[in-house]
Coordinates of C-alpha atoms in Angstrom, one line a residue:
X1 CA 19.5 -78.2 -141.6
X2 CA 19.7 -82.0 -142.9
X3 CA 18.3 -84.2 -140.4
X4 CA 20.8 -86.7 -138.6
X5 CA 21.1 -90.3 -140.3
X6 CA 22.6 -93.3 -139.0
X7 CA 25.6 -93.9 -140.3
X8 CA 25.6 -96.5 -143.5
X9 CA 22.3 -95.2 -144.7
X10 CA 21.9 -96.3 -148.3
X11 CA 21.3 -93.6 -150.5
X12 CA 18.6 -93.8 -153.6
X13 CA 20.9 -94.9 -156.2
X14 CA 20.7 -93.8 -159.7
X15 CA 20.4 -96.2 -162.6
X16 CA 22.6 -98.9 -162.3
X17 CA 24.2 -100.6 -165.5
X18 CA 23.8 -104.2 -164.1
X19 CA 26.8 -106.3 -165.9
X20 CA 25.1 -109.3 -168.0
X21 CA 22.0 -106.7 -168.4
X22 CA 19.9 -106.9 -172.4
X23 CA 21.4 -104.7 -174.7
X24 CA 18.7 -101.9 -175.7
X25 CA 19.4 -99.0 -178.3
X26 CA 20.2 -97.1 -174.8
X27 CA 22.4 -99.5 -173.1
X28 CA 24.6 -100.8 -176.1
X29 CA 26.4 -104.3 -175.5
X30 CA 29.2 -105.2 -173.1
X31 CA 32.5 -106.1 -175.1
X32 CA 35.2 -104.9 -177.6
X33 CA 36.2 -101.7 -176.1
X34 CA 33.1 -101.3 -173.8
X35 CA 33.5 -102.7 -170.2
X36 CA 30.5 -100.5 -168.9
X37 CA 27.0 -98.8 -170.1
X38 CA 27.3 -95.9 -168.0
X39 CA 24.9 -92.8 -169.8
X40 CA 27.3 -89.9 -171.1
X41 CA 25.5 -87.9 -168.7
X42 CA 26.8 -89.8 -165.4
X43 CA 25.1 -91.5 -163.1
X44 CA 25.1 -92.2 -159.2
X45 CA 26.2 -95.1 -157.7
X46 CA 27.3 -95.7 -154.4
X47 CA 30.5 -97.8 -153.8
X48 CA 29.3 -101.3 -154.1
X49 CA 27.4 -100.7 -157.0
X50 CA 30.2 -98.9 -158.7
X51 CA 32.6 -102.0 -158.1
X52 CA 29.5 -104.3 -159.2
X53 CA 29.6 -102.5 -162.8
X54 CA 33.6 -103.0 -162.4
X55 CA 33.4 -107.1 -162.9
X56 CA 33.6 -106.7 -166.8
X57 CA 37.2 -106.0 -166.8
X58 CA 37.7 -108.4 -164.2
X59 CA 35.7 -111.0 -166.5
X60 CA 38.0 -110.0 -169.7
X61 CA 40.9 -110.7 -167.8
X62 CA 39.9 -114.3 -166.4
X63 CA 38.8 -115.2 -170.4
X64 CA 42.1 -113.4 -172.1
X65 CA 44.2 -115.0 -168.8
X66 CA 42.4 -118.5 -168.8
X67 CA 42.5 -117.6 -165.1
X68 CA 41.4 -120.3 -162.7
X69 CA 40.9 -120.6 -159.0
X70 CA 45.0 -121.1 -158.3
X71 CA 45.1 -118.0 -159.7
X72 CA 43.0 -115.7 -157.0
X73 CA 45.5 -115.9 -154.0
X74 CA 48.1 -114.5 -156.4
X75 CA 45.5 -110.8 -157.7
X76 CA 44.7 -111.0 -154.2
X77 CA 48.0 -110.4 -152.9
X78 CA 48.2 -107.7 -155.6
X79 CA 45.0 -105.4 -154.9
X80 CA 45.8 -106.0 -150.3
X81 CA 49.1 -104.9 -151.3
X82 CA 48.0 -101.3 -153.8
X83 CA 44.9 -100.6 -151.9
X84 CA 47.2 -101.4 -148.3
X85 CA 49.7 -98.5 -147.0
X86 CA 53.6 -98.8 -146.3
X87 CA 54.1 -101.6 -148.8
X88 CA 56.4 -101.1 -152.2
X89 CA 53.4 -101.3 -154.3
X90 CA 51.4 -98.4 -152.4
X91 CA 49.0 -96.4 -154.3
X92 CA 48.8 -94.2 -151.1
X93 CA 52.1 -93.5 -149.6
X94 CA 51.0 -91.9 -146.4
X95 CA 53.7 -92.4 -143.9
X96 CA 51.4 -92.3 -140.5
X97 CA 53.2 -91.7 -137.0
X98 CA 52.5 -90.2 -133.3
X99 CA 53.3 -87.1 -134.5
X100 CA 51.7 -86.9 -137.8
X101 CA 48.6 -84.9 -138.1
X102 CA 44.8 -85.6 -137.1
X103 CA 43.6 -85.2 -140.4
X104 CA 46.5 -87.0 -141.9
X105 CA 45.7 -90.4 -139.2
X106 CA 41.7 -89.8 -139.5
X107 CA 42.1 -90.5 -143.6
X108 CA 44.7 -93.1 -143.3
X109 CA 42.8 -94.5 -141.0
X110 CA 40.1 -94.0 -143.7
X111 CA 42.3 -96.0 -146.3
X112 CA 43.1 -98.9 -144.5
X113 CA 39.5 -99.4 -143.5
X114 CA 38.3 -98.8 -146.9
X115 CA 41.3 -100.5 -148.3
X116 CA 40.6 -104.1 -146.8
X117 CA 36.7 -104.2 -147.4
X118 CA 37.8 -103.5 -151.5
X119 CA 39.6 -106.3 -151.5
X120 CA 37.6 -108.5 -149.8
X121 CA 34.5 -107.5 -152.2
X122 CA 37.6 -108.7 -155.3
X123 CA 38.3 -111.5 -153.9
X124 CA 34.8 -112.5 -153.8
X125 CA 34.1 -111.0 -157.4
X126 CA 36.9 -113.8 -158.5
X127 CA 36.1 -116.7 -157.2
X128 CA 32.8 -116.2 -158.1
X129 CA 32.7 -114.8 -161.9
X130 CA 34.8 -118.5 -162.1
X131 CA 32.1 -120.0 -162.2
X132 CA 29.2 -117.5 -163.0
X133 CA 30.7 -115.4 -165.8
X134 CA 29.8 -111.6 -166.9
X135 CA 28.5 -112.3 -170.8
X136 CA 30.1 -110.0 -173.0
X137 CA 27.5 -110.2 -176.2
X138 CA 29.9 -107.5 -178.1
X139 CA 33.1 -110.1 -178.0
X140 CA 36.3 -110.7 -175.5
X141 CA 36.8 -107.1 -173.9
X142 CA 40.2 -105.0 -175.4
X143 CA 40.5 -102.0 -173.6
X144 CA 43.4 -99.1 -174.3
X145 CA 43.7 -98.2 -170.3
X146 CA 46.6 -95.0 -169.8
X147 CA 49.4 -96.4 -167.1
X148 CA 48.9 -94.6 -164.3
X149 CA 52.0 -95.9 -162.6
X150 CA 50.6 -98.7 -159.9
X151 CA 53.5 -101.4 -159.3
X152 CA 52.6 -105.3 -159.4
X153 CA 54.1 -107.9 -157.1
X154 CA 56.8 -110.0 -158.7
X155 CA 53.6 -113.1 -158.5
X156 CA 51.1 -110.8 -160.3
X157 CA 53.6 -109.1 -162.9
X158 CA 54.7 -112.8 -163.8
X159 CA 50.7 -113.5 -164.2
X160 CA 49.7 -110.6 -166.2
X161 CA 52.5 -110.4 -168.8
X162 CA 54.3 -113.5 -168.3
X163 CA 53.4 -117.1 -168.5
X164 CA 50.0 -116.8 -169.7
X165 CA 49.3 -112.5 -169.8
X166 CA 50.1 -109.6 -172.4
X167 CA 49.1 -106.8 -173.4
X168 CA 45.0 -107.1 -173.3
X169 CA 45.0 -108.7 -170.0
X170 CA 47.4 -106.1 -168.4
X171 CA 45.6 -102.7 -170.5
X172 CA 42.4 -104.9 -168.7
X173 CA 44.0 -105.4 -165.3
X174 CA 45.6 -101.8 -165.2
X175 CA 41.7 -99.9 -166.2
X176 CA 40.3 -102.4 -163.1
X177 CA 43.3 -101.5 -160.3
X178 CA 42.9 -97.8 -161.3
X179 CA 38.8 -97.7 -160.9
X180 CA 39.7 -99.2 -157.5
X181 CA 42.1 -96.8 -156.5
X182 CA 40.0 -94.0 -157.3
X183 CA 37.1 -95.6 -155.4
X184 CA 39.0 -96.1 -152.7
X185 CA 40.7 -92.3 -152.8
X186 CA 37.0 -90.7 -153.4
X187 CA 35.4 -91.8 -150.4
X188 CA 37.9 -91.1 -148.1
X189 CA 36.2 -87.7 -146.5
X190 CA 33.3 -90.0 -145.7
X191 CA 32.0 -92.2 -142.3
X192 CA 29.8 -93.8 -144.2
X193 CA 31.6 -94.2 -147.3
X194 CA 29.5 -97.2 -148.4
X195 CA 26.6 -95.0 -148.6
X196 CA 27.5 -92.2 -150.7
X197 CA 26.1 -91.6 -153.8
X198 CA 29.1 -91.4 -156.2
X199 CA 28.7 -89.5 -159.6
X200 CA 29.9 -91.8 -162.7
X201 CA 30.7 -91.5 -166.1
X202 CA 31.8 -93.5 -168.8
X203 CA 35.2 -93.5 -167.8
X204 CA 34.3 -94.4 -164.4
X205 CA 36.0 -92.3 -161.5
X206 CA 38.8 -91.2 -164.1
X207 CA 36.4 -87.9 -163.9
X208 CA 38.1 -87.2 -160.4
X209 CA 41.4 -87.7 -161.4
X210 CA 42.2 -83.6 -161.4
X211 CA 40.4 -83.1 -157.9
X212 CA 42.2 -86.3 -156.6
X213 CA 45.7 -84.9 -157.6
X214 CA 44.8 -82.2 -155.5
X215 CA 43.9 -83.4 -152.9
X216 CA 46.5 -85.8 -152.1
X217 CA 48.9 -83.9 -152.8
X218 CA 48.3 -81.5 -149.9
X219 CA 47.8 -84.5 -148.1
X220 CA 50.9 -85.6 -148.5
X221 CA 53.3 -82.5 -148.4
X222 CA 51.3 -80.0 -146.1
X223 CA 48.5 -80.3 -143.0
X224 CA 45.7 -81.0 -145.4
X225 CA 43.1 -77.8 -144.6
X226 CA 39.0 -79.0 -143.9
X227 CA 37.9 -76.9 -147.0
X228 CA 39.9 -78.8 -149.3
X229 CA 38.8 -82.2 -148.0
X230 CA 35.8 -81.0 -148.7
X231 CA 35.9 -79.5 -151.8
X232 CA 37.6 -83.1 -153.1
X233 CA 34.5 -84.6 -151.7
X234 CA 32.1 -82.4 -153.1
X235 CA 33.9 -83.3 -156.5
X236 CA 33.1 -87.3 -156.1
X237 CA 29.9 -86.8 -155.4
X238 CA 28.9 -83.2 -157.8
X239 CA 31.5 -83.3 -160.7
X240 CA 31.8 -79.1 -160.1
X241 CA 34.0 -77.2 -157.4
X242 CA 32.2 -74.3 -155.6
X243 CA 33.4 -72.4 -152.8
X244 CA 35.6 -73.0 -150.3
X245 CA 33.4 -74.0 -146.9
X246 CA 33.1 -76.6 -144.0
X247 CA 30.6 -78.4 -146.0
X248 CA 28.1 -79.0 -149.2
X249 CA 24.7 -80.4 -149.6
X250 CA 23.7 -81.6 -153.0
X251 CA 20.3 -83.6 -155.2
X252 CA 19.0 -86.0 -152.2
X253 CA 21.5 -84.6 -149.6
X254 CA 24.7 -82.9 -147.6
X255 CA 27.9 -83.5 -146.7
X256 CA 28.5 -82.0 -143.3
X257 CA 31.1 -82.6 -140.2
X258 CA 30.4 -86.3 -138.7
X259 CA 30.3 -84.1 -134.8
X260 CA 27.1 -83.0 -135.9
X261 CA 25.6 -86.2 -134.9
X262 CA 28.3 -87.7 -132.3
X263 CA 29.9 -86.5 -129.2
X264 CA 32.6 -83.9 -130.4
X265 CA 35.0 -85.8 -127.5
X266 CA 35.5 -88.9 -129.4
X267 CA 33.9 -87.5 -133.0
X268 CA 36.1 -87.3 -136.0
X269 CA 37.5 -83.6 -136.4
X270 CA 38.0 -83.3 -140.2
X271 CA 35.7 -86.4 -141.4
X272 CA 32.4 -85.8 -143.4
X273 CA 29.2 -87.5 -142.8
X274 CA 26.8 -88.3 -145.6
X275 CA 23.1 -87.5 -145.1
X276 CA 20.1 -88.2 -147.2
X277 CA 17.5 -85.6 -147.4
X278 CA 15.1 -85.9 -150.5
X279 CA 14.1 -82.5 -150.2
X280 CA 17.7 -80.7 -150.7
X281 CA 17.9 -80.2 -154.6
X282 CA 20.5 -77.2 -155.7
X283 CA 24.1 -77.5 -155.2
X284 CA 25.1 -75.3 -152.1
X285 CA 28.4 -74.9 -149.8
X286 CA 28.1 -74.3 -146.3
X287 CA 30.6 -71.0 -145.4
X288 CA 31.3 -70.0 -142.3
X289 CA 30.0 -66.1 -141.0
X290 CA 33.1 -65.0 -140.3
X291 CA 36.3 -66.0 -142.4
X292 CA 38.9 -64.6 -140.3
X293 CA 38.0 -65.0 -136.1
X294 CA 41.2 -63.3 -135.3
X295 CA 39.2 -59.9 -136.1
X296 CA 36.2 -61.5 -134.0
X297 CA 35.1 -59.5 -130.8
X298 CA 36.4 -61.1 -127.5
X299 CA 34.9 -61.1 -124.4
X300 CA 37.5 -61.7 -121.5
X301 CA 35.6 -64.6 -119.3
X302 CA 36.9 -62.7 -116.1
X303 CA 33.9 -60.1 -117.5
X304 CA 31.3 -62.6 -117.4
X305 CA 29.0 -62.8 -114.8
X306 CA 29.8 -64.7 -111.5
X307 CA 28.7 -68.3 -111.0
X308 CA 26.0 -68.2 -108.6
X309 CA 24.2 -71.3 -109.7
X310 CA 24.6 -74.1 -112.9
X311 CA 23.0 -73.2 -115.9
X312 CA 20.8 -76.1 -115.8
X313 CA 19.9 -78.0 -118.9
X314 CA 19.7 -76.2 -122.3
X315 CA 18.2 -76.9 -125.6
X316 CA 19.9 -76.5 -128.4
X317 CA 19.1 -77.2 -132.5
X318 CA 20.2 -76.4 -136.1
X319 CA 18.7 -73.8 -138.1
X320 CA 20.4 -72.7 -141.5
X321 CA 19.6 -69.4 -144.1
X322 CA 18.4 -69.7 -147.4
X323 CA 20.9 -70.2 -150.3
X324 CA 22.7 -67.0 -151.8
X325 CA 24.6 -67.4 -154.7
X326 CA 25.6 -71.2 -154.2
X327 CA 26.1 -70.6 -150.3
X328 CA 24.6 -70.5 -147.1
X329 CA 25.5 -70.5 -143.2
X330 CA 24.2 -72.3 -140.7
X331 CA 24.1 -71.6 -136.6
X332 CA 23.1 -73.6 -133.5
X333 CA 20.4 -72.0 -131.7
X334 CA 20.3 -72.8 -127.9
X335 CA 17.7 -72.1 -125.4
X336 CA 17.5 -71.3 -121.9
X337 CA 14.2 -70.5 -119.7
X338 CA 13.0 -68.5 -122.8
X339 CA 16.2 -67.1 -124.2
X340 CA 18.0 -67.5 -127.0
X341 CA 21.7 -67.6 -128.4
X342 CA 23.2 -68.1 -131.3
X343 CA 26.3 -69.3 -132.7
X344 CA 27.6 -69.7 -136.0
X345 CA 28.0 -73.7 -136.8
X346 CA 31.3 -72.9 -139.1
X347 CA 33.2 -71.6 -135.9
X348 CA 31.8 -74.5 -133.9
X349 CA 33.6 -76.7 -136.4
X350 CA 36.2 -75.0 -135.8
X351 CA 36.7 -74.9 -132.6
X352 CA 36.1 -78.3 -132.4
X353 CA 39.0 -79.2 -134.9
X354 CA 41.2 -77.0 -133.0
X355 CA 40.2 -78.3 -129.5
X356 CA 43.1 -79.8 -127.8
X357 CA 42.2 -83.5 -126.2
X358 CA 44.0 -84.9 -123.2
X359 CA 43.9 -82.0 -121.0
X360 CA 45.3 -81.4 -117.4
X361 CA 42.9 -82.3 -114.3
X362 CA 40.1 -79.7 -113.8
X363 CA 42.0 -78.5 -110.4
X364 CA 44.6 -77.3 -112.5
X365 CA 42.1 -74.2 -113.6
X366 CA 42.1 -70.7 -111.3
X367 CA 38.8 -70.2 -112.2
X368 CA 35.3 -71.4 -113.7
X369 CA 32.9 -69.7 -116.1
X370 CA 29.1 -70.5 -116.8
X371 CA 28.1 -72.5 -119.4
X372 CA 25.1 -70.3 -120.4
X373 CA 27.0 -66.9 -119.8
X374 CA 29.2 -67.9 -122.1
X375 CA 27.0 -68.4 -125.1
X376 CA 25.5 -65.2 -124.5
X377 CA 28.7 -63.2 -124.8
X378 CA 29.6 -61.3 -127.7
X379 CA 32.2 -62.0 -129.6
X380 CA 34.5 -65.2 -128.7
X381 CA 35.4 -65.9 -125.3
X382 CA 38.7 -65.6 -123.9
X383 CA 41.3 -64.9 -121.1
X384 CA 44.5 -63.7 -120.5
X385 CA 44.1 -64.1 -116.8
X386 CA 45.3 -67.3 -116.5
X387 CA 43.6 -70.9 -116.8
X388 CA 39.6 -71.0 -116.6
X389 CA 37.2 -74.0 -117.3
X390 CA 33.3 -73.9 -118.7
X391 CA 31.5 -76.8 -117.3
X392 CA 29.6 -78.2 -119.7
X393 CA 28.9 -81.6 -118.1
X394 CA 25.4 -82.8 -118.5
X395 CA 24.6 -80.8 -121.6
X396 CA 23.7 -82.0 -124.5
X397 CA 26.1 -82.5 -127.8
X398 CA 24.9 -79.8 -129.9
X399 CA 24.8 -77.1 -126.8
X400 CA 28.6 -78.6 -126.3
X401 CA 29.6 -77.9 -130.1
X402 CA 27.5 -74.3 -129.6
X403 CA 30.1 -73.5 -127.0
X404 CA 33.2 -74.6 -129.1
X405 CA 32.0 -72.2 -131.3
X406 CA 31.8 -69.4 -128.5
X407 CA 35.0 -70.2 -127.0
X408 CA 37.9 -68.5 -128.6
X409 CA 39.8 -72.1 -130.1
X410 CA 43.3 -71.1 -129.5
X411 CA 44.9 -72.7 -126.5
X412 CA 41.2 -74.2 -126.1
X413 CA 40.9 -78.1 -124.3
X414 CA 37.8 -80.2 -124.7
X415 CA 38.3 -82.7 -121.1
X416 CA 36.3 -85.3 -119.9
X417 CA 34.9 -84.5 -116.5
X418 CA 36.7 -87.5 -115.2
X419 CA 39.8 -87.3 -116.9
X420 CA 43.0 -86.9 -114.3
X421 CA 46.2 -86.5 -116.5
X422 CA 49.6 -85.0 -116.3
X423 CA 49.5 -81.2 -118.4
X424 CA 49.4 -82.2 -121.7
X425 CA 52.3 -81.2 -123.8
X426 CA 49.7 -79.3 -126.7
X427 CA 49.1 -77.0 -124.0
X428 CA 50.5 -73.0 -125.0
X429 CA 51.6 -70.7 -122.2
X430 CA 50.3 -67.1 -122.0
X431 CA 52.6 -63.9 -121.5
X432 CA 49.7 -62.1 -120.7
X433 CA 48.9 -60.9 -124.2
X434 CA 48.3 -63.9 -125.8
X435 CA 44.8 -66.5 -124.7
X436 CA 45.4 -67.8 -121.4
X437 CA 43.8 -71.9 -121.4
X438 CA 40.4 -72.6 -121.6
X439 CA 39.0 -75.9 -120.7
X440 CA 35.9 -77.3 -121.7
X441 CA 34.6 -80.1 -119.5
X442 CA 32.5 -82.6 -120.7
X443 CA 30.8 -86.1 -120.1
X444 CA 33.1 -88.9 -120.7
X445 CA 32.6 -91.2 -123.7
X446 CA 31.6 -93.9 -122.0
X447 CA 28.3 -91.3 -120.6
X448 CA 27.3 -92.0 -123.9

């Protein structure tokens, strides 16, 4: 199991095609129809370095344009307004309410985020490629750049194809928006977007154009499922598909759920985290055990043992199986005075995407279950015998997420310990065949 990271981490980037760089015999001359150097094998480059080796089209258009600093609040207006959502000109148009799904507000949350920190780094680019120009050795930049449909502010249409635009300095303007869109669209799954080591190509990010389709357009017309968030991140950062699973690890890394290293009360439920590990080198996907937990083994927790005394403080820590065929699992193994359970990191994960949040007060619950008993059960724990809470207060985050994974996730509620109100409305009623509530009670956030 990948080691946690801190957020932001820079990766080890691959070789970057500096803009203004020597021409060698490998690296031919920026210019004409070239507005990059990237090898035809792809490289990696994380996000900033990607839109770094973007300025050449940005350059062609200032020199085709005769573009000067007037100019910048008008392209500025235009990338806020693509990259941005709700506006007319929208490349994203994710319609976010109360109601809307988690994933759905987790990636649009994504997009704004990632959308604003774009433009700021264009912005920038302008005003200073004014003044301190890209050379293009090979001539003034012509590229042929397929329309992929992005609308332009009345200011920037009449910029790029009117007073002083045309055709070169909109083909220019069109390949730069799109490379930005895409760059903004493939780091979406990620925390720490600005570290993640993107795969390149000569046509940029146009490589994840099929995989992006896909993946937006569940997002937009269905409850986007985890697997396919992650199989559209494993695409912006392998170039390949693999099997459907809760995560990937790749050359110099893995892709897992951002819980695994923050409190699943306040964690993102369907966001990846990035982490660098030198030593991972095949492409793998991380599958759960058990595809379907409906045909899991229950344990009612009115068959657990009594609570005599709290479980005191257990150890828990990843451990994952060697690689078969292009997968592997993973589990959490916890530790108690010599004993050990395990459980099966996939159904964690799920459990804690499931999890309901906001739950009713812990009085509300008939009855209370140990915390250690419970991860010792086979099967998933469940009840049918009304409401029930595992106190988990005290524990650490991983023994937490080990018994998310134990705790059958229907009608399942991750609580604060201190956390007093009304019933929340997620809650499901039992009719005595069905799962009667299970709460999990935890530390508050601010224990953290």
């Amino acid at each position: 199991m990948p080691r946690a990271s801190i957020p932001g981490t820079p990766t080890t980037p691959g070789t970057l095609a500096v803009p203004g760089a020597p021409a060698t015999p490998d690296r031919p001359a920026l210019g004409g129809s070239r507005w990059n150097t990237f090898p035809a094998a792809g490289t990696t480059l994380t996000a900033r370095e990607f839109f770094t080796a973007t300025e050449p089209l940005l350059q062609g258009i200032i020199d085709d344009n005769d573009l000067t600093s007037a100019d910048i609040a008008v392209l500025d207006g235009q990338i806020r307004a693509t990259l941005a959502l709700g506006t007319r000109e929208t490349s994203l148009p994710l319609h976010l309410g109360p109601d809307s799904a988690s994933a759905a507000r987790e990636l649009g949350a994504q997009a704004e985020t990632i959308g604003r920190e774009l433009a700021s780094w264009s912005t920038e680019a302008l005003e200073r490629l004014l003044s301190d120009p890209v050379p293009l050795p090979a001539g003034p930049l012509v590229v042929r750049s397929h329309c992929y449909g992005h609308l332009l502010t009345p200011p920037a249409a009449d910029l790029l194809l009117g007073r002083r635009g045309g055709p070169v300095s909109m083909q220019l303007y069109n390949e730069w928006l799109h490379q930005l869109v895409l760059l903004r669209d493939a780091l979406l799954p990620f925390t720490n977007w600005q570290g993640v080591p993107l795969l390149i190509t000569p046509t940029g990010l146009r490589h994840t154009e099929p995989a992006r389709d896909a993946f937006l357009t569940e997002l937009l017309v269905r409850q986007i499922r985890h697997t396919s968030i992650v199989a559209f991140a494993r695409n912006v950062v392998t170039g390949s598909s693999g099997p459907a699973g809760y995560g990937f690890e790749a050359g110099g890394g893995t892709a897992l759920p951002a819980v695994l290293d923050q409190p699943p009360l306040t964690a993102p439920r369907h966001l990846l985290t990035w982490r660098p590990d030198p030593s991972v080198g095949e492409v793998a996907t991380y599958v759960a055990e058990l595809q379907d937990y409906y045909a899991a083994p229950r344990t009612l927790v009115e068959d657990l043992p009594p609570v005599t005394t709290a479980s005191g403080s257990l150890a828990a820590r990843p451990v994952t199986t060697p690689v078969i065929e292009g997968t592997r699992t993973a589990r959490i193994e916890v530790t108690h005075e010599g004993t050990t359970a395990h459980v099966d990191l996939g159904q964690a994960l799920r459990g804690h995407r499931f999890a309901h949040r906001e739950s009713p007060a812990a009085a509300d619950a008939s009855g209370t279950a140990d915390a250690w008993s419970a991860l010792r059960a086979p099967g998933l724990v469940w009840t049918q015998g009304g409401d029930a809470t595992v106190d988990a207060t005290a524990q650490e985050d991983l023994v937490v997420l080990a018994l998310l994974g134990r705790l059958y996730p229907e009608n399942l509620t991750l609580r604060p310990a201190d956390h007093s109100a009304e019933r929340s409305a997620a809650r499901t009623t039992t009719d005595d065949t069905g799962p009667g509530r299970l709460t999990l009670l935890v530390d508050p956030a601010e224990a953290h």
